[in-house]
Coordinates of N, CA, C and O in Angstrom, one line a residue:
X1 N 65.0 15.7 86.1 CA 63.7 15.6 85.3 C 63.8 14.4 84.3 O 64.9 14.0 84.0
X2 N 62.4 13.9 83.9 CA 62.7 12.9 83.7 C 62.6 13.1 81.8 O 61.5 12.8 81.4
X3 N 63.3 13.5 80.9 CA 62.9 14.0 80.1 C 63.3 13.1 78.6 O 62.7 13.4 77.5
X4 N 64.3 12.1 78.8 CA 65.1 11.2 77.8 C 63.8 10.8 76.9 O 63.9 10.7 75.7
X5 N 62.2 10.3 77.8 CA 61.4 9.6 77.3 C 60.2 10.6 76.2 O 59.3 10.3 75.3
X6 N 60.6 11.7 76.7 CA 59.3 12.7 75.7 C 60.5 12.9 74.7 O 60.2 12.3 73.6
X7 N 62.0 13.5 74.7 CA 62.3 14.1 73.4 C 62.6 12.2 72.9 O 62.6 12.2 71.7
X8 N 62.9 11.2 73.4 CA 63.0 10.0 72.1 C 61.4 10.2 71.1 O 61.3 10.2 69.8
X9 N 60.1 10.5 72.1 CA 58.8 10.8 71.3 C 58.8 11.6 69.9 O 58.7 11.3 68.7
X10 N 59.0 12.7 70.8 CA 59.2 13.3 70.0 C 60.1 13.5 68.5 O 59.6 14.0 67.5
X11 N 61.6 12.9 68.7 CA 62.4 12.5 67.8 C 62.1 11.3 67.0 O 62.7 11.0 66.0
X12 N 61.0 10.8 67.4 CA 60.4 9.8 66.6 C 59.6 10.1 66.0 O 59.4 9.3 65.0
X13 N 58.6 11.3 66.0 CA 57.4 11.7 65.1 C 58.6 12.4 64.0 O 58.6 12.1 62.8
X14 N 59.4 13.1 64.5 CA 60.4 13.9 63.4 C 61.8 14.3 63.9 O 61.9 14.7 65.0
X15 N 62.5 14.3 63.5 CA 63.9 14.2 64.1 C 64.3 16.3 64.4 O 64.5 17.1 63.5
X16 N 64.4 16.4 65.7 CA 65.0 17.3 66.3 C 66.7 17.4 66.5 O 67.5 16.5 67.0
X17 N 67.1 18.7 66.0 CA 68.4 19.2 66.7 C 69.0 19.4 68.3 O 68.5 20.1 69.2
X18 N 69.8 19.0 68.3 CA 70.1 19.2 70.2 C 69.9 20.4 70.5 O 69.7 20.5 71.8
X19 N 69.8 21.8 69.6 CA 69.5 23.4 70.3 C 67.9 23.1 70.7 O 67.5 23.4 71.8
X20 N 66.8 22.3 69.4 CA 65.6 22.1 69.6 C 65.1 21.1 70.4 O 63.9 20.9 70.4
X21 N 65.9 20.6 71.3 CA 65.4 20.0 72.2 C 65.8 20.4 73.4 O 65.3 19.9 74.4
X22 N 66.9 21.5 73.4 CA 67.2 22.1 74.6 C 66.2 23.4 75.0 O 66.0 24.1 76.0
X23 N 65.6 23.5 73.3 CA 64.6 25.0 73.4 C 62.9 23.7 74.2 O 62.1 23.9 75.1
X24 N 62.9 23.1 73.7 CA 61.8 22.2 73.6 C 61.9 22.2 75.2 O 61.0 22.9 75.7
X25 N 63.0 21.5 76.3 CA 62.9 21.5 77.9 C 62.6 22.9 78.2 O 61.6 23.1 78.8
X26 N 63.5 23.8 77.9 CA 63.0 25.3 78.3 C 61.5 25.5 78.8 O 61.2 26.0 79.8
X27 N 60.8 25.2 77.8 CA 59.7 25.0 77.8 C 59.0 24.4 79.0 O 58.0 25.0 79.4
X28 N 59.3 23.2 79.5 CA 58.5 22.1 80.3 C 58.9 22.1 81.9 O 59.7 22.7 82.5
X29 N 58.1 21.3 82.4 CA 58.2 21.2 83.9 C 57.8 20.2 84.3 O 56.6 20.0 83.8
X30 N 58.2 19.1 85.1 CA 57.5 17.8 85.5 C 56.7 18.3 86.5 O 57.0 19.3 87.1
X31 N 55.4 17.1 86.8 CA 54.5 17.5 87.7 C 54.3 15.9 88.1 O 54.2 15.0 87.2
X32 N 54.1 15.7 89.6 CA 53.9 14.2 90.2 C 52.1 14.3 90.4 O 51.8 15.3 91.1
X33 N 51.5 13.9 90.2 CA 50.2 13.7 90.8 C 49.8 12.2 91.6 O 50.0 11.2 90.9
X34 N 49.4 12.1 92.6 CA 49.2 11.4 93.5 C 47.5 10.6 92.9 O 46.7 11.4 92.4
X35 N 47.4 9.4 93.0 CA 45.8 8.4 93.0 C 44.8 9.2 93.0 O 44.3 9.3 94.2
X36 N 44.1 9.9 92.0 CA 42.8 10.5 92.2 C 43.3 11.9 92.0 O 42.2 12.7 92.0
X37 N 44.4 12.6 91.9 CA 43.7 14.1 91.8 C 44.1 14.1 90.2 O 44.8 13.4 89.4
X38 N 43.0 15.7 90.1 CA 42.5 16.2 88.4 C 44.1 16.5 88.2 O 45.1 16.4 89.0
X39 N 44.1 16.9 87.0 CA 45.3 17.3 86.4 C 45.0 18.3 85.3 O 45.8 19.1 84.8
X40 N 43.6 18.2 84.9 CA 42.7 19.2 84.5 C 41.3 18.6 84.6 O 40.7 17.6 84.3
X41 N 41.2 19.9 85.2 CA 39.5 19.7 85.7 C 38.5 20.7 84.8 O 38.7 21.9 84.6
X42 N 37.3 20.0 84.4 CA 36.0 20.6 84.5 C 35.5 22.2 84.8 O 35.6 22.6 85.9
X43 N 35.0 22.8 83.9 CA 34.8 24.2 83.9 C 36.3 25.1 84.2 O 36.4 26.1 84.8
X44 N 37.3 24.5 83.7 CA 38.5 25.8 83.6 C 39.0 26.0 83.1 O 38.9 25.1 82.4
X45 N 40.0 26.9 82.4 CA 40.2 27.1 81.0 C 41.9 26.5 81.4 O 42.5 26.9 82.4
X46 N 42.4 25.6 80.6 CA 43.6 24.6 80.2 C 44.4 24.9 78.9 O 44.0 24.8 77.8
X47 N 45.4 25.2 79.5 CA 46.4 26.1 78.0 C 48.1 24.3 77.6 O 49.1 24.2 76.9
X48 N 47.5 23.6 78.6 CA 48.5 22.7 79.1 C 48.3 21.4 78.0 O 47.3 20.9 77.5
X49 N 49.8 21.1 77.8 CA 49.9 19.8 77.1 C 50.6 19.0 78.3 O 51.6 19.5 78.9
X50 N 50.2 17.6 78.5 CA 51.4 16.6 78.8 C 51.9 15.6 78.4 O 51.3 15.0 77.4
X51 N 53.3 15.0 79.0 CA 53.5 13.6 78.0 C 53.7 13.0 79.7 O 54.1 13.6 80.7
X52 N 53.1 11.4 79.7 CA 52.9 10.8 80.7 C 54.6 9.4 80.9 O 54.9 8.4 80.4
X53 N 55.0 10.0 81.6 CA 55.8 9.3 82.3 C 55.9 8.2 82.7 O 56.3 7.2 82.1
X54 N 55.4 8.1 83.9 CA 54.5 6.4 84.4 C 53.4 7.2 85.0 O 53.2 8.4 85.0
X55 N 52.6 6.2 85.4 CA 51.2 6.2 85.4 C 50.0 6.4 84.5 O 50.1 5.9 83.4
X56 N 48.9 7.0 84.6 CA 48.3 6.8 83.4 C 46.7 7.9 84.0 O 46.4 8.4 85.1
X57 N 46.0 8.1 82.9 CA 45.1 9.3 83.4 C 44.0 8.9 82.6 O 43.8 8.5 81.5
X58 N 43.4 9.0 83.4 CA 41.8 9.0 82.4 C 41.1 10.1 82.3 O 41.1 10.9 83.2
X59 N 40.0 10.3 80.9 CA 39.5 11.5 80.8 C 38.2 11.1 81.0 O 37.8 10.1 80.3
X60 N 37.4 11.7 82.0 CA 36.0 12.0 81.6 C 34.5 12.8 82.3 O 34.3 13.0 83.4
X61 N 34.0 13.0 81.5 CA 32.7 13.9 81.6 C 32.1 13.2 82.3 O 32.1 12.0 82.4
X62 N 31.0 14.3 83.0 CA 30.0 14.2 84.3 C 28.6 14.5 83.6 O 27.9 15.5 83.3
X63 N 28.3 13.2 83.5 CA 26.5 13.1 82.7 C 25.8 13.0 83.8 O 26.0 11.8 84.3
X64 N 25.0 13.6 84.5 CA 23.6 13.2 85.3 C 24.0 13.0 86.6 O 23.1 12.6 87.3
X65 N 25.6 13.1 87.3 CA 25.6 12.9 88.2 C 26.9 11.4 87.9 O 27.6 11.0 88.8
X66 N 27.0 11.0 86.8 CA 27.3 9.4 86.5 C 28.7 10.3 85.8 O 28.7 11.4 85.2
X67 N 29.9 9.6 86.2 CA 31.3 9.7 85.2 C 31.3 8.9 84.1 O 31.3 7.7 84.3
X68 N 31.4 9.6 82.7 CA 31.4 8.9 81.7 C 32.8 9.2 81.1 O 33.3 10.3 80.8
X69 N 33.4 7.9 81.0 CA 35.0 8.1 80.3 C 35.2 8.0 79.0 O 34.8 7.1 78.3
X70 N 35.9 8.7 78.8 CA 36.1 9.1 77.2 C 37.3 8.6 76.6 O 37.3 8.0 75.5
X71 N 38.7 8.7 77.6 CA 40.1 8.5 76.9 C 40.7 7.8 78.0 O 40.6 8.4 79.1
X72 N 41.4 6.6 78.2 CA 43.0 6.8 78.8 C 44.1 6.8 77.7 O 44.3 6.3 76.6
X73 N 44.9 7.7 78.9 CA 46.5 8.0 78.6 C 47.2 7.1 79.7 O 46.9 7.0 80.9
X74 N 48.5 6.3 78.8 CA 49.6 5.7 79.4 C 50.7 6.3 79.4 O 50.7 7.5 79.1
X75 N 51.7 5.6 79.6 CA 53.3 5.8 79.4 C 53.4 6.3 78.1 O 52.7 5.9 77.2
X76 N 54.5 7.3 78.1 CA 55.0 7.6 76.3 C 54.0 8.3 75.6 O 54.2 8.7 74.5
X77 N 52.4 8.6 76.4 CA 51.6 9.4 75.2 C 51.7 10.7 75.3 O 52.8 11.2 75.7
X78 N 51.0 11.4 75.1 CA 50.8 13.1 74.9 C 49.2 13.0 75.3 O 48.5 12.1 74.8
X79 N 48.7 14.2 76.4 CA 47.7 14.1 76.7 C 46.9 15.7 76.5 O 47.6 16.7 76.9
X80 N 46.0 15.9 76.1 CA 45.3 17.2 76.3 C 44.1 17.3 75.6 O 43.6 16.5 74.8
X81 N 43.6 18.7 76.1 CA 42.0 19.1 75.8 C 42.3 20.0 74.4 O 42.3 21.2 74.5
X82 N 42.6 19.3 73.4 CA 43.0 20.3 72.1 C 41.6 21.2 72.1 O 41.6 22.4 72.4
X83 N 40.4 20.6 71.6 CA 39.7 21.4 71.5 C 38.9 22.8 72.2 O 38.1 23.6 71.6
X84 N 39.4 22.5 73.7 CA 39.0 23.0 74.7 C 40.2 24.5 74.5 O 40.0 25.7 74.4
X85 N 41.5 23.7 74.5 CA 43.0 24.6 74.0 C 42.4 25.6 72.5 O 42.1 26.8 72.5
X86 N 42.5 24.9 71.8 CA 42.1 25.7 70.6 C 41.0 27.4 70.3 O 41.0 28.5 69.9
X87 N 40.1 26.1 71.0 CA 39.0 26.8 71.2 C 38.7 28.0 72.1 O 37.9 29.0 72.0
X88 N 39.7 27.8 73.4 CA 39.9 28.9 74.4 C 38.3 29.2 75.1 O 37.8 30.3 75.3
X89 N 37.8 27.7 75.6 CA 36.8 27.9 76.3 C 36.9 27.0 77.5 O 37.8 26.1 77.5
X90 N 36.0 27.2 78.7 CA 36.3 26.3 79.4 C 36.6 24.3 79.3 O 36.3 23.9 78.2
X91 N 36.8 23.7 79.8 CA 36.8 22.2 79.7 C 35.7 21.8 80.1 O 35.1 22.3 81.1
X92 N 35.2 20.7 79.2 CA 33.7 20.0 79.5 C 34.1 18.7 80.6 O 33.3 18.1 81.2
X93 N 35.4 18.4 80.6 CA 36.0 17.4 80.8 C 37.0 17.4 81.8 O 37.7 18.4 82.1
X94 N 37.0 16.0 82.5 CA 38.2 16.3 83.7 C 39.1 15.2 83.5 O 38.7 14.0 83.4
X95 N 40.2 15.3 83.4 CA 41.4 14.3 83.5 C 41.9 14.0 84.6 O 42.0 15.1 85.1
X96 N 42.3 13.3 85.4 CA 42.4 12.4 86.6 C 43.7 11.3 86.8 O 44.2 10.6 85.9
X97 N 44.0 11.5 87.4 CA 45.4 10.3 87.6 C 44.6 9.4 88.0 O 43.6 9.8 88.6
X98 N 45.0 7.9 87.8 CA 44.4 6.9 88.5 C 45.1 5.9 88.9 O 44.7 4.8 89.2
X99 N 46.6 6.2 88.8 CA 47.6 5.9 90.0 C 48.4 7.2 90.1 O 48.1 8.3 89.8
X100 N 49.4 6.8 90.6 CA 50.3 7.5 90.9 C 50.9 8.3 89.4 O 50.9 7.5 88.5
X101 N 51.3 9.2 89.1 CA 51.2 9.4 88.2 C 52.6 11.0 87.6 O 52.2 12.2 87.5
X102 N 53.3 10.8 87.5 CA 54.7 11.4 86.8 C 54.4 12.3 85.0 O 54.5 11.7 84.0
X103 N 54.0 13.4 85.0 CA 54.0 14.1 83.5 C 55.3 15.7 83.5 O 55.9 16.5 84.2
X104 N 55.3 15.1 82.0 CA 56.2 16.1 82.3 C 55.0 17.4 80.9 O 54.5 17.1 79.8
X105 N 55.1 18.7 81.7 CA 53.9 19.6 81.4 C 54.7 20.4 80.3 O 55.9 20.3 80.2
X106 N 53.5 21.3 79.4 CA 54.2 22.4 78.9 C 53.1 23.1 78.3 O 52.2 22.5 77.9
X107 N 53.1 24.5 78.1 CA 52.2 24.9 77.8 C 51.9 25.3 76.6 O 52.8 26.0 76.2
X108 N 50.8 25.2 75.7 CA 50.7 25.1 74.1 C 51.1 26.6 73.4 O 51.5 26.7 72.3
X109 N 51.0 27.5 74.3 CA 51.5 28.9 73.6 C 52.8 29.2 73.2 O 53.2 29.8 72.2
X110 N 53.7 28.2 74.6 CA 55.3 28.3 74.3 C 55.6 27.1 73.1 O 56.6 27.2 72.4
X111 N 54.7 26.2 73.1 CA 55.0 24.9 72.1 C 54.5 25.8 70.7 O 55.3 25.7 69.8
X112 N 53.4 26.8 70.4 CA 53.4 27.2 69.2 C 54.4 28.4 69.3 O 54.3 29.1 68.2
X113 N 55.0 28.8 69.9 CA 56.1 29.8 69.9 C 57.5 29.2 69.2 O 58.3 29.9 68.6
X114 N 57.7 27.6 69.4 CA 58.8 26.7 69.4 C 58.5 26.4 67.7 O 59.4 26.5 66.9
X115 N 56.9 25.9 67.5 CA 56.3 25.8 66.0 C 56.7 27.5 65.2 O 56.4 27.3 64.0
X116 N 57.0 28.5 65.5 CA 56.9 29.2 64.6 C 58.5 29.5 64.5 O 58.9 30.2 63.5
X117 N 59.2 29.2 65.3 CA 60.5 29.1 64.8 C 61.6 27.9 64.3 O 62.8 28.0 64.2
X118 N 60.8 26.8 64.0 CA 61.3 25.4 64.2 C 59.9 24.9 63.0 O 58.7 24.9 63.3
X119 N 60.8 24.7 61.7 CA 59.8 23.6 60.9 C 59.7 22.1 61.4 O 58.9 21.3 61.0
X120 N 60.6 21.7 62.4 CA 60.1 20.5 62.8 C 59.8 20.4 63.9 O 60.0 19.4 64.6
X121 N 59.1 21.5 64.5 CA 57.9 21.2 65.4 C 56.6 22.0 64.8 O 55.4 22.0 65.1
X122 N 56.9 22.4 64.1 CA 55.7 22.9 63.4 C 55.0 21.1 62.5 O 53.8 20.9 62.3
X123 N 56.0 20.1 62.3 CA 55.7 19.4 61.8 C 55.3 18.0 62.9 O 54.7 17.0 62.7
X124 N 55.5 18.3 63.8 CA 55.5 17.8 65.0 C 53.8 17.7 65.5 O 53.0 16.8 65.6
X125 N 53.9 19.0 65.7 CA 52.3 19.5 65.4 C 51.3 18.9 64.8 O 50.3 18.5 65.3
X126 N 51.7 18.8 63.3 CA 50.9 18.6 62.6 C 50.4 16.9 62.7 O 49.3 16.4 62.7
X127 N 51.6 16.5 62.8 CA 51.6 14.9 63.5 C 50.5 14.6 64.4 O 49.5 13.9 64.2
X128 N 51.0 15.2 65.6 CA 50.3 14.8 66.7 C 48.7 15.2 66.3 O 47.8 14.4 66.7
X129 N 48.3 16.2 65.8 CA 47.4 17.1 65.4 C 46.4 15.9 64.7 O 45.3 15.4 65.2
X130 N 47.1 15.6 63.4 CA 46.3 14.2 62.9 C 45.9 13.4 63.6 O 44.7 13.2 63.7
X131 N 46.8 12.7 64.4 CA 46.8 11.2 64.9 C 45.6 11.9 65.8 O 44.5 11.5 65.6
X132 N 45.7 13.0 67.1 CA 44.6 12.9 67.8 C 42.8 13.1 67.0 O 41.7 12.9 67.5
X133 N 43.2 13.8 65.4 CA 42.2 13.9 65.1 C 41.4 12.3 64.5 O 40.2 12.1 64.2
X134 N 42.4 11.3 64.4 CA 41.9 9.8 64.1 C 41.4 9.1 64.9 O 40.5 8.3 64.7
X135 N 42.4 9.5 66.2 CA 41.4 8.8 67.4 C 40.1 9.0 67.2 O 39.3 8.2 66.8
X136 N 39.9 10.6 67.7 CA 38.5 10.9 67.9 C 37.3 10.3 66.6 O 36.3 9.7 66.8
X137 N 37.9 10.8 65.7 CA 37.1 10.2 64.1 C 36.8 8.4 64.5 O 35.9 7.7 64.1
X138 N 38.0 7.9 65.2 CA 37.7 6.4 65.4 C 36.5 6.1 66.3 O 35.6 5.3 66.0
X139 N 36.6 6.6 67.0 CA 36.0 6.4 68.5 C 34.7 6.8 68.2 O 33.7 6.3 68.7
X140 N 34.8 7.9 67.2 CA 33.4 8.3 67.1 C 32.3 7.1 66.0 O 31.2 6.6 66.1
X141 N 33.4 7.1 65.2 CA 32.7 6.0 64.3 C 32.6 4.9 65.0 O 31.6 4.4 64.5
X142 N 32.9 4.2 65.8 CA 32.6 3.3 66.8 C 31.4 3.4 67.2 O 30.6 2.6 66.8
X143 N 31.1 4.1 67.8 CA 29.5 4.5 68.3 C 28.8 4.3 67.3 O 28.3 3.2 67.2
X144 N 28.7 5.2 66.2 CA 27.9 4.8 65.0 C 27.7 3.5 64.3 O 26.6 3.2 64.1
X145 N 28.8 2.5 63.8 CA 28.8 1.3 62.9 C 29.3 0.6 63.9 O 30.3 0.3 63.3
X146 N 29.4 0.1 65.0 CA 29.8 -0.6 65.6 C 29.1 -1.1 66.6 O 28.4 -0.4 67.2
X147 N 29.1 -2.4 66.9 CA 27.7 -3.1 68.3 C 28.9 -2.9 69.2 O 30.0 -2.6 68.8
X148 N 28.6 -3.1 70.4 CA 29.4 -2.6 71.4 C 30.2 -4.4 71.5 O 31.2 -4.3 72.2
X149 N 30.0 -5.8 71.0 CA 31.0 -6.4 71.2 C 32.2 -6.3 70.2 O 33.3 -6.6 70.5
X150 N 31.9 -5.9 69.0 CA 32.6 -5.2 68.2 C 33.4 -4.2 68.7 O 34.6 -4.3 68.4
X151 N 33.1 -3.3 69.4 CA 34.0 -1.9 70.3 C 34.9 -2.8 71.2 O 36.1 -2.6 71.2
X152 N 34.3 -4.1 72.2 CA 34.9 -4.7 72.7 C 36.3 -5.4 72.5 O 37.3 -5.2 73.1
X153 N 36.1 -6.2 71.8 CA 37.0 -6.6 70.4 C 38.0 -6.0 69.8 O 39.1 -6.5 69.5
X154 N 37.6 -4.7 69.7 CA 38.5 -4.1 69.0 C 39.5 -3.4 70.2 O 40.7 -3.3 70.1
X155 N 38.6 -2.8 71.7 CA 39.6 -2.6 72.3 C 41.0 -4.0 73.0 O 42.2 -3.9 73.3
X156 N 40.1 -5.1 73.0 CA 41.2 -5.9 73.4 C 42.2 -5.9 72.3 O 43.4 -6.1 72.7
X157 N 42.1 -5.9 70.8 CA 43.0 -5.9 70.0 C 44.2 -4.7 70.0 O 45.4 -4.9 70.2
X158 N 43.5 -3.2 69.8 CA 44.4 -2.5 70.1 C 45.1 -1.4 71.0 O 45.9 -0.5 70.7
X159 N 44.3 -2.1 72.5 CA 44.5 -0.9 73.7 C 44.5 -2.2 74.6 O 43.4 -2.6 75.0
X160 N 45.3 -2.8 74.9 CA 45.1 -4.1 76.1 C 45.7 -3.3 77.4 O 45.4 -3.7 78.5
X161 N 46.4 -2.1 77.4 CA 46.6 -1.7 78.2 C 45.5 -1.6 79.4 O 45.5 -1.8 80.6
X162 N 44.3 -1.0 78.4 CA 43.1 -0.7 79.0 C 42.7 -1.9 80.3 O 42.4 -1.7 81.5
X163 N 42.7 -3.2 79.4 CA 42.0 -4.3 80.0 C 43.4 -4.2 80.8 O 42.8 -3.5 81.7
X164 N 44.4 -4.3 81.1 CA 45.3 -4.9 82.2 C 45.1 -3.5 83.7 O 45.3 -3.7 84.9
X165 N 44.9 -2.3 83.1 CA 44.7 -1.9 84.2 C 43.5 -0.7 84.8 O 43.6 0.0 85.8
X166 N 42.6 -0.8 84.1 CA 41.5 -0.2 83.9 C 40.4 -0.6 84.4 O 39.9 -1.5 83.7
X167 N 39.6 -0.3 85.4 CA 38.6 -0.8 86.2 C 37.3 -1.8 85.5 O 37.1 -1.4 84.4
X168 N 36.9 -2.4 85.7 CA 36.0 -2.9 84.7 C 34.6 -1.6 84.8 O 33.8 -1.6 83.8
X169 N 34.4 -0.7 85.8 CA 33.8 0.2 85.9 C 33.9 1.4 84.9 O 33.0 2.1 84.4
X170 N 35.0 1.6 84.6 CA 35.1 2.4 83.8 C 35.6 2.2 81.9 O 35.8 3.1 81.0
X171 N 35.7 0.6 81.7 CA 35.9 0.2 80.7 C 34.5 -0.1 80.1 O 34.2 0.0 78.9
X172 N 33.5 -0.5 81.2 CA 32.5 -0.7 80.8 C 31.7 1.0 80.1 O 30.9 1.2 79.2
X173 N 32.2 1.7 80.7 CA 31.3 3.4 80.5 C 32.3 4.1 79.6 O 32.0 5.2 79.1
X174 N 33.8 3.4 79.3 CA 34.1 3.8 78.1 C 33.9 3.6 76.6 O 34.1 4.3 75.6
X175 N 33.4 2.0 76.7 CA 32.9 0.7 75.6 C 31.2 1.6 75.5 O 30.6 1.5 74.4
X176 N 30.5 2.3 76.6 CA 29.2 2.9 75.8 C 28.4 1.7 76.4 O 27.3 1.7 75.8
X177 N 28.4 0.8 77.5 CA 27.6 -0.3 78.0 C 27.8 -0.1 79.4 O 28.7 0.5 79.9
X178 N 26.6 -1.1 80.0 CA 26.8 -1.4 81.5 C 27.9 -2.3 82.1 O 28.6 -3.0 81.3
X179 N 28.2 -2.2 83.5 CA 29.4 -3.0 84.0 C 28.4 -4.6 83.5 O 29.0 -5.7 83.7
X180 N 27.3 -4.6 83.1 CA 26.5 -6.6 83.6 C 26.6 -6.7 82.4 O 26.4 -7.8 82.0
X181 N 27.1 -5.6 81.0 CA 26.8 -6.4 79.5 C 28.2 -6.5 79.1 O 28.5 -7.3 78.2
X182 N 29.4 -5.4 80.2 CA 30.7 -6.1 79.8 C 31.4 -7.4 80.6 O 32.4 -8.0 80.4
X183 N 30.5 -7.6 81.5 CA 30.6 -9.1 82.1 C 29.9 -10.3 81.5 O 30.0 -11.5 81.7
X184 N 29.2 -9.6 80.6 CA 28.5 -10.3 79.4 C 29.4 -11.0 78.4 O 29.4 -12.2 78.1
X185 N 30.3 -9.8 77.7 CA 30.8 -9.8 76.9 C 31.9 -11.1 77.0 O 32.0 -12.0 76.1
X186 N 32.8 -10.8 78.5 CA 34.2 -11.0 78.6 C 33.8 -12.8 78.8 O 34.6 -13.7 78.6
X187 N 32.1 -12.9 79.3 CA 32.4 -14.4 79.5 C 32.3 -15.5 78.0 O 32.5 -16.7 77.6
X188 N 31.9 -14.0 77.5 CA 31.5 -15.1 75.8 C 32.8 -15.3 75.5 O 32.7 -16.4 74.9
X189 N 34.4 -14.9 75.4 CA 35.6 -14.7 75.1 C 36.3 -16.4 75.3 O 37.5 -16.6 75.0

């Protein structure tokens, strides 16, 4: 299993003991997903965290018949439906491999089982907890104070990953515009 790459992660939000990261694998299981299937899908209830290995996943909701993307995950991140998890209701949202795609899984009950005997994954937690609640607060304020070449901009500044492998179809519907205004965009550049 491929696991050297989640606990360095993890040892980098907060530094773990070798018992706590042998409790931490206990916990996990790698999963391969093949070009196109869910990894969590739409109307089901998802108790699951992952950290992405290679490949990469994109999240998103089904408006009108139309896929509207919300997130990608790359190498080295941590991927999930916190609020979906938290909340203990179905997923509005589907996550998708869109290559080939290597995660190694675990599920948030045994990870808060690991948090209530381990102050540093309880602190681990709280990390990850922030940072995904900054994204969202980002992204959201984006929509609000932001023109969409501005969003543009800002993703080539701090997500190039996006632009090197990310459809122009679905960069465009994650920027909040058409594929003809981010071909707009990219020619003003």
């Amino acid at each position: 299993m491929n696991t050297d790459r989640v606990l360095k992660a993890l040892n980098i939000i907060k530094p773990i003991s070798k018992t706590e990261e042998e409790a931490f694998l206990g916990i996990t299981h790698e999963i391969y997903l093949d070009k196109g299937v869910c990894w969590i899908q739409e109307n089901t209830l998802c108790n699951k965290i992952a950290f992405i290995i290679n490949g990469y996943l994109r999240k998103f909701y089904n408006k009108d018949g139309n896929e509207v993307t919300d997130s990608f995950y790359f190498e080295n991140s941590f991927c999930a439906d916190l609020p979906s998890i938290i909340g203990r209701y179905p997923l509005t949202s589907s996550t998708v491999a869109m290559t080939p795609t290597t995660l190694i899984v675990f599920d948030y009950s045994d990870f808060m089982k690991l948090c209530d005997m381990s102050h540093s994954f309880e602190k681990i937690y709280r990390i990850l907890l922030e940072q995904t609640f900054l994204q969202f607060y980002k992204r959201t304020t984006s929509f609000i104070l932001q023109t969409p070449k501005e969003r543009y901009d800002e993703l080539i500044k701090n997500q190039p990953l996006v632009l090197q492998r990310a459809t122009q179809y679905h960069i465009a519907s994650y920027l909040g515009i058409s594929y003809q205004h981010l071909s707009r965009l990219k020619s003003e550049k």
